[in-house]
């Protein structure tokens, strides 16, 4: 009997060991499956999404808005008006401008130009918050001295400014779903163009802005310049000419030395400059003809409606257009 008992104990031990081993294998299997599932989990996909907005600047801008979200908002900025429209936020007042305002806002009260809004109209609207562009903050603050009106300002000059301000508005007004939908679309376009750029040598470029008086060079602080920078091309205003101002007078001697591969000209007859005027500029100074961009027919006139006004709705088109010039050698 003792012999059989010993065999029984041995069998029981082996069985228990087998169960333990099987449990360990099962745990390992579960861990592997969990890791595989985590790789497919949409939450991980969401976490991977990066909008490229500087978190510090975002929090700083968001903190300038009042704690209580107001109902009656007035905006003095066309780009910000467009953002409010995309986020389904209806202000009580929008700026008067030659630049396009969303047609859905046609019935909304016009409060005057961004630089000199009509304060009586703003007051009559029982405005609780004025949202304006940071570039005009000093001017607007002076006009509002002595008036009990809350203000918040957001940057709108560059491509990165637009994403930052759009995120602030979407977050503040609780429109995160629509905000993320649009930002993800923009980031997807960025990644698509980054893929196209891989292994390709991007050109050096010069950006020219036409005014009623003259033509000027634009650096990376301009909207067009920020698009070029985002795509990774070399803007000679930044790298060679070392310009500090967003718009600087043209020095053809320096430009001939820099010799950009491409030249983009932003000109609009409505703003005192046109393609014909630029051709006259070239005809009056033979230095232009010394440039590689001129010899290789790489001087391009850009649509002012797309590149002359900062617009979150147009960034996809703007990025794609510039990228087409960079990546398609047959243009």
PDB file of N, CA, C and O in Angstrom, residues 233-272:
ATOM      1  N   UNK A 233      12.169  73.622 -46.721  1.00  0.00           N
ATOM      2  CA  UNK A 233      13.012  74.262 -47.729  1.00  0.00           C
ATOM      3  C   UNK A 233      13.785  75.438 -47.136  1.00  0.00           C
ATOM      4  O   UNK A 233      13.439  75.952 -46.069  1.00  0.00           O
ATOM      5  N   UNK A 234      14.813  75.871 -47.833  1.00  0.00           N
ATOM      6  CA  UNK A 234      15.686  76.950 -47.376  1.00  0.00           C
ATOM      7  C   UNK A 234      15.201  78.293 -47.915  1.00  0.00           C
ATOM      8  O   UNK A 234      15.203  78.515 -49.127  1.00  0.00           O
ATOM      9  N   UNK A 235      14.783  79.179 -47.021  1.00  0.00           N
ATOM     10  CA  UNK A 235      14.376  80.535 -47.385  1.00  0.00           C
ATOM     11  C   UNK A 235      15.609  81.421 -47.251  1.00  0.00           C
ATOM     12  O   UNK A 235      16.120  81.628 -46.150  1.00  0.00           O
ATOM     13  N   UNK A 236      16.100  81.981 -48.353  1.00  0.00           N
ATOM     14  CA  UNK A 236      17.355  82.740 -48.315  1.00  0.00           C
ATOM     15  C   UNK A 236      17.249  84.000 -47.460  1.00  0.00           C
ATOM     16  O   UNK A 236      18.263  84.515 -46.994  1.00  0.00           O
ATOM     17  N   UNK A 237      16.028  84.494 -47.253  1.00  0.00           N
ATOM     18  CA  UNK A 237      15.862  85.668 -46.384  1.00  0.00           C
ATOM     19  C   UNK A 237      16.343  85.341 -44.979  1.00  0.00           C
ATOM     20  O   UNK A 237      16.885  86.200 -44.284  1.00  0.00           O
ATOM     21  N   UNK A 238      16.165  84.074 -44.599  1.00  0.00           N
ATOM     22  CA  UNK A 238      16.553  83.637 -43.263  1.00  0.00           C
ATOM     23  C   UNK A 238      18.012  83.186 -43.231  1.00  0.00           C
ATOM     24  O   UNK A 238      18.785  83.586 -42.377  1.00  0.00           O
ATOM     25  N   UNK A 239      18.378  82.330 -44.191  1.00  0.00           N
ATOM     26  CA  UNK A 239      19.685  81.669 -44.140  1.00  0.00           C
ATOM     27  C   UNK A 239      20.839  82.513 -44.677  1.00  0.00           C
ATOM     28  O   UNK A 239      21.957  82.405 -44.198  1.00  0.00           O
ATOM     29  N   UNK A 240      20.561  83.348 -45.672  1.00  0.00           N
ATOM     30  CA  UNK A 240      21.638  84.116 -46.320  1.00  0.00           C
ATOM     31  C   UNK A 240      21.531  85.613 -46.023  1.00  0.00           C
ATOM     32  O   UNK A 240      22.489  86.245 -45.586  1.00  0.00           O
ATOM     33  N   UNK A 241      20.337  86.171 -46.246  1.00  0.00           N
ATOM     34  CA  UNK A 241      20.168  87.612 -46.056  1.00  0.00           C
ATOM     35  C   UNK A 241      20.064  88.002 -44.586  1.00  0.00           C
ATOM     36  O   UNK A 241      20.273  89.172 -44.239  1.00  0.00           O
ATOM     37  N   UNK A 242      19.737  87.038 -43.738  1.00  0.00           N
ATOM     38  CA  UNK A 242      19.651  87.257 -42.284  1.00  0.00           C
ATOM     39  C   UNK A 242      18.711  88.405 -41.920  1.00  0.00           C
ATOM     40  O   UNK A 242      18.997  89.218 -41.049  1.00  0.00           O
ATOM     41  N   UNK A 243      17.576  88.457 -42.591  1.00  0.00           N
ATOM     42  CA  UNK A 243      16.618  89.532 -42.311  1.00  0.00           C
ATOM     43  C   UNK A 243      15.938  89.300 -40.958  1.00  0.00           C
ATOM     44  O   UNK A 243      15.599  88.176 -40.602  1.00  0.00           O
ATOM     45  N   UNK A 244      15.729  90.375 -40.236  1.00  0.00           N
ATOM     46  CA  UNK A 244      15.060  90.294 -38.932  1.00  0.00           C
ATOM     47  C   UNK A 244      13.590  90.680 -39.029  1.00  0.00           C
ATOM     48  O   UNK A 244      12.759  90.165 -38.291  1.00  0.00           O
ATOM     49  N   UNK A 245      13.278  91.590 -39.947  1.00  0.00           N
ATOM     50  CA  UNK A 245      11.890  92.014 -40.124  1.00  0.00           C
ATOM     51  C   UNK A 245      11.158  91.014 -41.017  1.00  0.00           C
ATOM     52  O   UNK A 245      11.759  90.375 -41.886  1.00  0.00           O
ATOM     53  N   UNK A 246       9.872  90.894 -40.793  1.00  0.00           N
ATOM     54  CA  UNK A 246       9.073  89.977 -41.606  1.00  0.00           C
ATOM     55  C   UNK A 246       9.149  90.360 -43.077  1.00  0.00           C
ATOM     56  O   UNK A 246       9.279  89.502 -43.951  1.00  0.00           O
ATOM     57  N   UNK A 247       9.103  91.656 -43.351  1.00  0.00           N
ATOM     58  CA  UNK A 247       9.192  92.172 -44.726  1.00  0.00           C
ATOM     59  C   UNK A 247      10.372  93.131 -44.807  1.00  0.00           C
ATOM     60  O   UNK A 247      10.474  94.062 -44.007  1.00  0.00           O
ATOM     61  N   UNK A 248      11.258  92.906 -45.771  1.00  0.00           N
ATOM     62  CA  UNK A 248      12.458  93.737 -45.908  1.00  0.00           C
ATOM     63  C   UNK A 248      12.633  94.192 -47.354  1.00  0.00           C
ATOM     64  O   UNK A 248      12.215  93.497 -48.297  1.00  0.00           O
ATOM     65  N   UNK A 249      13.246  95.363 -47.511  1.00  0.00           N
ATOM     66  CA  UNK A 249      13.498  95.901 -48.849  1.00  0.00           C
ATOM     67  C   UNK A 249      14.412  94.961 -49.633  1.00  0.00           C
ATOM     68  O   UNK A 249      15.292  94.309 -49.070  1.00  0.00           O
ATOM     69  N   UNK A 250      14.185  94.879 -50.926  1.00  0.00           N
ATOM     70  CA  UNK A 250      14.987  94.008 -51.781  1.00  0.00           C
ATOM     71  C   UNK A 250      16.361  94.626 -52.047  1.00  0.00           C
ATOM     72  O   UNK A 250      16.464  95.783 -52.452  1.00  0.00           O
ATOM     73  N   UNK A 251      17.411  93.857 -51.803  1.00  0.00           N
ATOM     74  CA  UNK A 251      18.776  94.240 -52.149  1.00  0.00           C
ATOM     75  C   UNK A 251      19.243  93.247 -53.205  1.00  0.00           C
ATOM     76  O   UNK A 251      19.686  92.134 -52.907  1.00  0.00           O
ATOM     77  N   UNK A 252      19.169  93.668 -54.480  1.00  0.00           N
ATOM     78  CA  UNK A 252      19.429  92.736 -55.569  1.00  0.00           C
ATOM     79  C   UNK A 252      20.872  92.226 -55.593  1.00  0.00           C
ATOM     80  O   UNK A 252      21.123  91.097 -56.019  1.00  0.00           O
ATOM     81  N   UNK A 253      21.824  93.039 -55.120  1.00  0.00           N
ATOM     82  CA  UNK A 253      23.216  92.583 -55.103  1.00  0.00           C
ATOM     83  C   UNK A 253      23.365  91.366 -54.192  1.00  0.00           C
ATOM     84  O   UNK A 253      24.013  90.381 -54.554  1.00  0.00           O
ATOM     85  N   UNK A 254      22.738  91.427 -53.024  1.00  0.00           N
ATOM     86  CA  UNK A 254      22.794  90.298 -52.096  1.00  0.00           C
ATOM     87  C   UNK A 254      22.018  89.102 -52.638  1.00  0.00           C
ATOM     88  O   UNK A 254      22.425  87.948 -52.453  1.00  0.00           O
ATOM     89  N   UNK A 255      20.914  89.378 -53.308  1.00  0.00           N
ATOM     90  CA  UNK A 255      20.083  88.301 -53.841  1.00  0.00           C
ATOM     91  C   UNK A 255      20.804  87.568 -54.975  1.00  0.00           C
ATOM     92  O   UNK A 255      20.726  86.337 -55.082  1.00  0.00           O
ATOM     93  N   UNK A 256      21.531  88.304 -55.802  1.00  0.00           N
ATOM     94  CA  UNK A 256      22.303  87.678 -56.882  1.00  0.00           C
ATOM     95  C   UNK A 256      23.349  86.737 -56.308  1.00  0.00           C
ATOM     96  O   UNK A 256      23.578  85.637 -56.824  1.00  0.00           O
ATOM     97  N   UNK A 257      23.965  87.134 -55.204  1.00  0.00           N
ATOM     98  CA  UNK A 257      24.964  86.278 -54.549  1.00  0.00           C
ATOM     99  C   UNK A 257      24.286  85.035 -53.962  1.00  0.00           C
ATOM    100  O   UNK A 257      24.788  83.914 -54.094  1.00  0.00           O
ATOM    101  N   UNK A 258      23.137  85.216 -53.345  1.00  0.00           N
ATOM    102  CA  UNK A 258      22.400  84.089 -52.751  1.00  0.00           C
ATOM    103  C   UNK A 258      21.856  83.158 -53.829  1.00  0.00           C
ATOM    104  O   UNK A 258      21.805  81.946 -53.652  1.00  0.00           O
ATOM    105  N   UNK A 259      21.443  83.715 -54.952  1.00  0.00           N
ATOM    106  CA  UNK A 259      20.965  82.984 -56.123  1.00  0.00           C
ATOM    107  C   UNK A 259      19.990  81.851 -55.790  1.00  0.00           C
ATOM    108  O   UNK A 259      20.314  80.659 -55.927  1.00  0.00           O
ATOM    109  N   UNK A 260      18.782  82.177 -55.375  1.00  0.00           N
ATOM    110  CA  UNK A 260      17.797  81.146 -55.020  1.00  0.00           C
ATOM    111  C   UNK A 260      17.373  80.301 -56.225  1.00  0.00           C
ATOM    112  O   UNK A 260      17.356  80.787 -57.360  1.00  0.00           O
ATOM    113  N   UNK A 261      17.035  79.041 -55.965  1.00  0.00           N
ATOM    114  CA  UNK A 261      16.592  78.146 -57.041  1.00  0.00           C
ATOM    115  C   UNK A 261      15.200  78.527 -57.531  1.00  0.00           C
ATOM    116  O   UNK A 261      14.885  78.365 -58.711  1.00  0.00           O
ATOM    117  N   UNK A 262      14.360  78.995 -56.607  1.00  0.00           N
ATOM    118  CA  UNK A 262      12.984  79.367 -56.944  1.00  0.00           C
ATOM    119  C   UNK A 262      12.631  80.712 -56.321  1.00  0.00           C
ATOM    120  O   UNK A 262      13.181  81.062 -55.271  1.00  0.00           O
ATOM    121  N   UNK A 263      11.733  81.415 -56.983  1.00  0.00           N
ATOM    122  CA  UNK A 263      11.224  82.672 -56.438  1.00  0.00           C
ATOM    123  C   UNK A 263       9.697  82.616 -56.485  1.00  0.00           C
ATOM    124  O   UNK A 263       9.109  82.307 -57.529  1.00  0.00           O
ATOM    125  N   UNK A 264       9.066  82.874 -55.339  1.00  0.00           N
ATOM    126  CA  UNK A 264       7.613  82.946 -55.267  1.00  0.00           C
ATOM    127  C   UNK A 264       7.216  84.406 -55.074  1.00  0.00           C
ATOM    128  O   UNK A 264       7.724  85.076 -54.169  1.00  0.00           O
ATOM    129  N   UNK A 265       6.327  84.877 -55.917  1.00  0.00           N
ATOM    130  CA  UNK A 265       5.897  86.273 -55.865  1.00  0.00           C
ATOM    131  C   UNK A 265       4.425  86.330 -55.466  1.00  0.00           C
ATOM    132  O   UNK A 265       3.561  85.740 -56.120  1.00  0.00           O
ATOM    133  N   UNK A 266       4.163  87.021 -54.377  1.00  0.00           N
ATOM    134  CA  UNK A 266       2.799  87.208 -53.893  1.00  0.00           C
ATOM    135  C   UNK A 266       2.374  88.631 -54.240  1.00  0.00           C
ATOM    136  O   UNK A 266       2.809  89.596 -53.605  1.00  0.00           O
ATOM    137  N   UNK A 267       1.551  88.761 -55.269  1.00  0.00           N
ATOM    138  CA  UNK A 267       1.151  90.083 -55.734  1.00  0.00           C
ATOM    139  C   UNK A 267      -0.351  90.108 -55.990  1.00  0.00           C
ATOM    140  O   UNK A 267      -0.937  89.118 -56.436  1.00  0.00           O
ATOM    141  N   UNK A 268      -0.964  91.223 -55.678  1.00  0.00           N
ATOM    142  CA  UNK A 268      -2.399  91.367 -55.888  1.00  0.00           C
ATOM    143  C   UNK A 268      -2.699  92.773 -56.381  1.00  0.00           C
ATOM    144  O   UNK A 268      -2.264  93.759 -55.789  1.00  0.00           O
ATOM    145  N   UNK A 269      -3.439  92.853 -57.468  1.00  0.00           N
ATOM    146  CA  UNK A 269      -3.806  94.157 -58.009  1.00  0.00           C
ATOM    147  C   UNK A 269      -4.638  94.948 -57.006  1.00  0.00           C
ATOM    148  O   UNK A 269      -4.579  96.175 -56.948  1.00  0.00           O
ATOM    149  N   UNK A 270      -5.414  94.223 -56.178  1.00  0.00           N
ATOM    150  CA  UNK A 270      -6.247  94.883 -55.170  1.00  0.00           C
ATOM    151  C   UNK A 270      -5.410  95.571 -54.101  1.00  0.00           C
ATOM    152  O   UNK A 270      -5.886  96.455 -53.398  1.00  0.00           O
ATOM    153  N   UNK A 271      -4.168  95.135 -53.937  1.00  0.00           N
ATOM    154  CA  UNK A 271      -3.303  95.696 -52.907  1.00  0.00           C
ATOM    155  C   UNK A 271      -2.160  96.523 -53.517  1.00  0.00           C
ATOM    156  O   UNK A 271      -1.117  96.726 -52.901  1.00  0.00           O
ATOM    157  N   UNK A 272      -2.363  96.974 -54.741  1.00  0.00           N
ATOM    158  CA  UNK A 272      -1.404  97.885 -55.360  1.00  0.00           C
ATOM    159  C   UNK A 272      -0.287  97.223 -56.125  1.00  0.00           C
ATOM    160  O   UNK A 272       0.585  97.905 -56.662  1.00  0.00           O
TER     161      UNK A 272
END
